XYZ file of C-alpha atoms in Angstrom:
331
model
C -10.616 92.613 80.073
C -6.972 92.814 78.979
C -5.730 93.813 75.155
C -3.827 92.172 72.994
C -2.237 93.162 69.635
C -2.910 91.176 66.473
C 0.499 91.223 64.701
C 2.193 94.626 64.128
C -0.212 95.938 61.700
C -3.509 94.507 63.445
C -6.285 96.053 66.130
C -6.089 95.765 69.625
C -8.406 93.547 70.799
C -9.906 92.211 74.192
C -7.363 88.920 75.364
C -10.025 86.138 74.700
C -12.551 86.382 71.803
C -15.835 84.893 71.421
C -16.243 82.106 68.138
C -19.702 82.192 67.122
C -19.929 79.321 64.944
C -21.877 76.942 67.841
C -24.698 79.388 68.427
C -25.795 78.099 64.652
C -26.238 74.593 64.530
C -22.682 73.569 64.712
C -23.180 71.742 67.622
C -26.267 70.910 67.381
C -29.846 72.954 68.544
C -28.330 76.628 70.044
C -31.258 78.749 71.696
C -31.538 81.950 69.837
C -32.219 84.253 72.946
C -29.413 82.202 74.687
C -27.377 83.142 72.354
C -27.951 86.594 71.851
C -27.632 87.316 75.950
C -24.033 85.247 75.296
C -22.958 87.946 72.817
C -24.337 90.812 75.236
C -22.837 89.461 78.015
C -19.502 89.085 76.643
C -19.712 92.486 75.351
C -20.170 94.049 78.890
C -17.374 91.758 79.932
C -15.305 93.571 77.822
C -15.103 90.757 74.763
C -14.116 92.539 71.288
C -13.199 90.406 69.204
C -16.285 88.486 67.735
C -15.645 85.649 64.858
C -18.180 84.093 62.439
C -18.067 82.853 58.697
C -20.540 83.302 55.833
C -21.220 79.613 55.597
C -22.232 79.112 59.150
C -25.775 77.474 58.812
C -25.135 79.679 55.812
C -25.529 83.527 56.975
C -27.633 82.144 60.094
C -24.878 83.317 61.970
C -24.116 86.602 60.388
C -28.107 87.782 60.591
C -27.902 86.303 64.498
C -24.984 88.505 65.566
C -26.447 91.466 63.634
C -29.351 91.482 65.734
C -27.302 91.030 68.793
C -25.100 94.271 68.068
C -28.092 96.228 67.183
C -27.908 99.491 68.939
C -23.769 98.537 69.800
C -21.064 101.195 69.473
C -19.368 99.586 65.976
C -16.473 100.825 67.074
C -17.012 99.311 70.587
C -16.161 95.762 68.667
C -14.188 93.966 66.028
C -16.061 91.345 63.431
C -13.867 88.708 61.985
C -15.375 86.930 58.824
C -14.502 84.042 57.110
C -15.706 83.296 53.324
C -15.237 80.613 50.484
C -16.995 77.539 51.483
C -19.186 76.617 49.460
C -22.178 74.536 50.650
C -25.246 73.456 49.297
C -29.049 73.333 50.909
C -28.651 70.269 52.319
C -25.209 71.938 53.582
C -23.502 69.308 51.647
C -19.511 70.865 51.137
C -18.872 71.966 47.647
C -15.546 73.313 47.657
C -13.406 76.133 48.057
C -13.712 79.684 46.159
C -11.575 82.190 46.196
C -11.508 83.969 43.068
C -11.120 87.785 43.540
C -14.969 88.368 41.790
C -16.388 85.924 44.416
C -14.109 87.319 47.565
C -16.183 90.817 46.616
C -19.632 89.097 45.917
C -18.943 87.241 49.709
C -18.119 90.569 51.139
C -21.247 92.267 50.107
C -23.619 89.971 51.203
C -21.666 89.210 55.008
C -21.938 93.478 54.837
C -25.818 93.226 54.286
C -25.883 90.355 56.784
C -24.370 91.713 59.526
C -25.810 95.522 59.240
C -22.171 97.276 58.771
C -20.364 98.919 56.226
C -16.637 97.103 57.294
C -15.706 94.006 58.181
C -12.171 94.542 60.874
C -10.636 91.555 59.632
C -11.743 89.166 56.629
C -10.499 86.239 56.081
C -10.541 83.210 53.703
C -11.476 80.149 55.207
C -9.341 77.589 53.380
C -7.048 77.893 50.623
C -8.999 77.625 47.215
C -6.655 75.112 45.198
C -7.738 76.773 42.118
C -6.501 80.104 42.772
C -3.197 81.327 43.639
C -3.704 82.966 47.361
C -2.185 86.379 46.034
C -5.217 86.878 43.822
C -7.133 86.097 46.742
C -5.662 88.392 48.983
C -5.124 90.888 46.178
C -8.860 91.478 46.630
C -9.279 91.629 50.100
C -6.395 94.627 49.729
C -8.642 95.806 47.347
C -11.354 95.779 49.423
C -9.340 97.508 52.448
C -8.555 100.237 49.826
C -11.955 100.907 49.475
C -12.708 100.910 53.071
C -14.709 97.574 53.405
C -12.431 95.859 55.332
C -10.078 96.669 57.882
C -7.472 93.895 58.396
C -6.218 91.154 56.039
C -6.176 87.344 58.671
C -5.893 83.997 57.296
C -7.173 80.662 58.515
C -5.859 77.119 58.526
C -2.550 77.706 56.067
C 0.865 76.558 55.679
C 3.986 78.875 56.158
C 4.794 78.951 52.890
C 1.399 80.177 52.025
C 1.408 82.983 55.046
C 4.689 84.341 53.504
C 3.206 84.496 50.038
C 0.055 86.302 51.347
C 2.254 88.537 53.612
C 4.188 89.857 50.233
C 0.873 90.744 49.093
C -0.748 92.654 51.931
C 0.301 92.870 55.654
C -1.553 89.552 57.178
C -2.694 90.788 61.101
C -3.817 87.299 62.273
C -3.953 83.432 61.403
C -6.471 82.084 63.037
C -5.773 78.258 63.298
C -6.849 75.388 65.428
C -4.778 75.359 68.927
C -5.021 73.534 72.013
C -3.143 71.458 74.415
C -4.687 68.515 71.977
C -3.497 70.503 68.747
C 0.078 71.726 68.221
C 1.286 71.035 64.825
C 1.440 74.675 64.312
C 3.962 74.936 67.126
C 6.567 73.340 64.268
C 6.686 75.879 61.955
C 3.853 78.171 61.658
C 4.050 80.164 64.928
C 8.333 81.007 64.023
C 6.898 82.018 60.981
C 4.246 84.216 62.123
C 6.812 85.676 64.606
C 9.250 86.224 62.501
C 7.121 88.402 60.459
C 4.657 90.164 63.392
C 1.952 88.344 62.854
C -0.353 87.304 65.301
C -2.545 84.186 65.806
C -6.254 83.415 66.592
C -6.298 80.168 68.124
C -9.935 78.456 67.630
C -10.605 74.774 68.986
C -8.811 76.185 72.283
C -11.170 73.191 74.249
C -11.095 70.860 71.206
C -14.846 71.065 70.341
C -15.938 70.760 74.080
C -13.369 67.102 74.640
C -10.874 69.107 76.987
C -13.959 71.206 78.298
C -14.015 68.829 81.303
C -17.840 68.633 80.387
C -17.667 65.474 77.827
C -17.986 62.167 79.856
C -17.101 58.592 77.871
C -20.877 57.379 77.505
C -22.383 60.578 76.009
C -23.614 60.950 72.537
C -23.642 63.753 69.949
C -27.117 65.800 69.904
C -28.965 65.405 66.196
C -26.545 67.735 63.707
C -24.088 68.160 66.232
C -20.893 67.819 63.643
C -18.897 66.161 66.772
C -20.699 62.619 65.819
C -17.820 62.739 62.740
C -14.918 63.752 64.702
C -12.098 61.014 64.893
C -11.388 62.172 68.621
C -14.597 61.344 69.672
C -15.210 58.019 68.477
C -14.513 54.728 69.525
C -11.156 54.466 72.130
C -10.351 57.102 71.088
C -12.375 59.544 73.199
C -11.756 57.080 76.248
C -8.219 57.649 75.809
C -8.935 61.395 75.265
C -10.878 61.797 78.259
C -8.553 60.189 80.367
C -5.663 62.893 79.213
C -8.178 65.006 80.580
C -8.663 63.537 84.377
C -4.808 64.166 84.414
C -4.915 67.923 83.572
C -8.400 68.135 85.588
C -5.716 67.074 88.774
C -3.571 70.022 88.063
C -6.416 72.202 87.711
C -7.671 71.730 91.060
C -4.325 71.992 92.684
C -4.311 75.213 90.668
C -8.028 76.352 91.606
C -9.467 76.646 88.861
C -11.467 74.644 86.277
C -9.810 72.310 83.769
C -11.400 74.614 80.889
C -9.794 77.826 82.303
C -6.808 75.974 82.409
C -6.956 74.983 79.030
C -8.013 78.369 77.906
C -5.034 79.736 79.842
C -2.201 77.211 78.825
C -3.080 78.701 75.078
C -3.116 82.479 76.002
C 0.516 81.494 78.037
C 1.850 80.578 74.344
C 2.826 84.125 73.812
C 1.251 87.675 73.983
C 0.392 87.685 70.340
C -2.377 84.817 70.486
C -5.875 85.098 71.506
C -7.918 82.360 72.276
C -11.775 82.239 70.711
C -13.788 80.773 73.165
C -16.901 78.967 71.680
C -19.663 79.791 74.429
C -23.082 79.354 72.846
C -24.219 79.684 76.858
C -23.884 82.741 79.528
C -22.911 79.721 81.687
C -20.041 78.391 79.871
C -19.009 82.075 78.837
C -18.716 82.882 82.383
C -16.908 79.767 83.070
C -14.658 80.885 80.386
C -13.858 84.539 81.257
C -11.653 83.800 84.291
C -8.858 82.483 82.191
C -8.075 85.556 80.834
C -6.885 86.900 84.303
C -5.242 83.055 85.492
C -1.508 83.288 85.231
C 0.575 80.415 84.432
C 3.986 79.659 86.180
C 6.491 77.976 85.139
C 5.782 75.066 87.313
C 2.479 75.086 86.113
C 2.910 74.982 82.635
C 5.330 71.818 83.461
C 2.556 69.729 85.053
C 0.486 70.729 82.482
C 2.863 69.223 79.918
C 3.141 66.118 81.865
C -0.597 65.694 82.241
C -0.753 66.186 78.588
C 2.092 65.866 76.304
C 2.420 67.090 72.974
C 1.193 64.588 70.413
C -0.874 63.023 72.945
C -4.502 62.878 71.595
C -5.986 59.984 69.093
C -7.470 61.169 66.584
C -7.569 63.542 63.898
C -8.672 67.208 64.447
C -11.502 66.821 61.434
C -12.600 63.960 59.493
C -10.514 62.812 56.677
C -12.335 64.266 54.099
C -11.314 67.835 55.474
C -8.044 66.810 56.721
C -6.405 67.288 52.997
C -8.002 71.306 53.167
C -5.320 72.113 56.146
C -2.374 73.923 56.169
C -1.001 71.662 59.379
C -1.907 68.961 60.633
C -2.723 68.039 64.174
């Protein structure tokens, strides 16, 4: 597996990461020994990077991967935590927090969680509209003073607000939704994070499965599986959706491979400072997925690609419009 650099002041990590967040309910029923052989297999595959959240199923996920690493060389691996949703037990949403005495209180329990004394990069998950984002970061410095944290990344935030964070503490990574389907961040963010040697995450590299080349027209969302809620899979708007896909699926079998590797690669093409999470909850998808970190991506090939599916194309919002107000960027 190939490295790449987060940013100027981030770790080297393996070129594709895995996202956890489906091996806890996020897409519905995940098989717990499923998932654990995922996280081993990607492992001896040479996959570093490893992203969860506190709030997935609500430290389901955390306790999962800490039972998966058991035994692991910690320094073999790099855990990237999100915190400051707030859900209740019915996992109803209840905001955002992200005062400093909370950021510490989330640490120590995702530390306890996941068996470790550090965290390599921790993250808030949205902005908390209550609290200026340098008193959130201020603690996370704190916290990589004391030697609980590594790295300082952001998720889902404007430019202005990855400046502002920057002044604070060197910011290794945004992680933020982007795919072929999602690229408001090409607009502003990315300069931004250039500019000042950042480097980017991208999550939602298949858009939740739709440019997968698994989702067909007629199928329905599993019990729980948050999909059901997503604008770009209701209605006409998934049969327009799926039918951007049947284009790119044409240039990915002139190109050999599968239309998720393509996907997969198109994102890792962006620039040497992204890596694309891969959401594999299966050995089966994971090793569908691995092959796109060695598929290269002429210049040709990134034209058809852009003529099978053109920026702005997708209907749809990214997230319902309840969560649409929480982003940085839009689609």
């Amino acid at each position: 597996m190939r490295k790449r650099t987060l940013g100027s002041t981030g770790p080297a990590v393996s070129a594709l990461g895995l996202g956890a967040m489906g091996m806890s309910g996020a897409y519905g029923a995940a098989d717990r020994a499923e998932s654990i052989a995922t996280v081993h297999a990607a492992l001896d595959a040479g996959v570093t990077l490893i992203d969860t959240a506190d709030f997935y199923a609500m430290g389901h996920n955390e306790l999962l991967l800490a039972e998966a690493l058991r035994g692991r060389d910690r320094d073999g691996y790099q855990l990237s935590v999100k915190f400051g949703m707030l859900r209740g037990p019915g996992s109803e949403f209840g905001g955002h927090d992200g005062r400093p005495a909370a950021v510490k209180n989330f640490l120590a329990h995702s530390l306890t969680r996941l068996g470790t004394d550090h965290v390599d990069i921790y993250r808030p998950a949205r902005l908390d509209p209550d609290v200026p984002v340098e008193e959130t970061v201020g603690a996370v410095k704190e916290m990589i003073d004391a030697g609980h944290v590594r790295h300082l990344g952001l998720s889902e935030v404007d430019a202005e607000t990855v400046r502002r964070a920057h002044a604070v503490h060197p910011v290794a990574d945004l992680q933020i939704e982007y795919s072929l389907i999602s690229r408001a961040v090409e607009a502003e963010v990315l300069p931004t994070l250039r500019e000042l040697g950042i480097g980017l995450t991208a999550y939602g590299v298949l858009g939740r499965g739709l440019i997968s080349g698994h989702w067909s027209a007629g199928r329905r969302a599993a019990p729980g599986d948050s999909r059901a809620a997503s604008p770009r899979f209701s209605g006409e708007n998934v049969e327009h959706n799926l039918a951007l896909v049947e284009a790119l699926r044409r240039v990915a079998e002139a190109k050999g491979c599968t239309v998720a590797q393509l996907a997969i690669a198109w994102v890792a093409a962006q620039g040497p400072d992204i890596v694309p999470l891969v959401g594999a909850r299966t050995r089966g998808r994971l090793a569908e997925a691995l092959p796109a970190a060695e598929l290269s991506l002429s210049a040709d090939d990134l034209a058809e690609i852009e003529k099978a599916v053109p920026s702005g194309a997708a209907r749809g919002d990214r997230y319902p419009s309840a969560f649409m107000r929480d982003l940085g960027v839009g689609n």
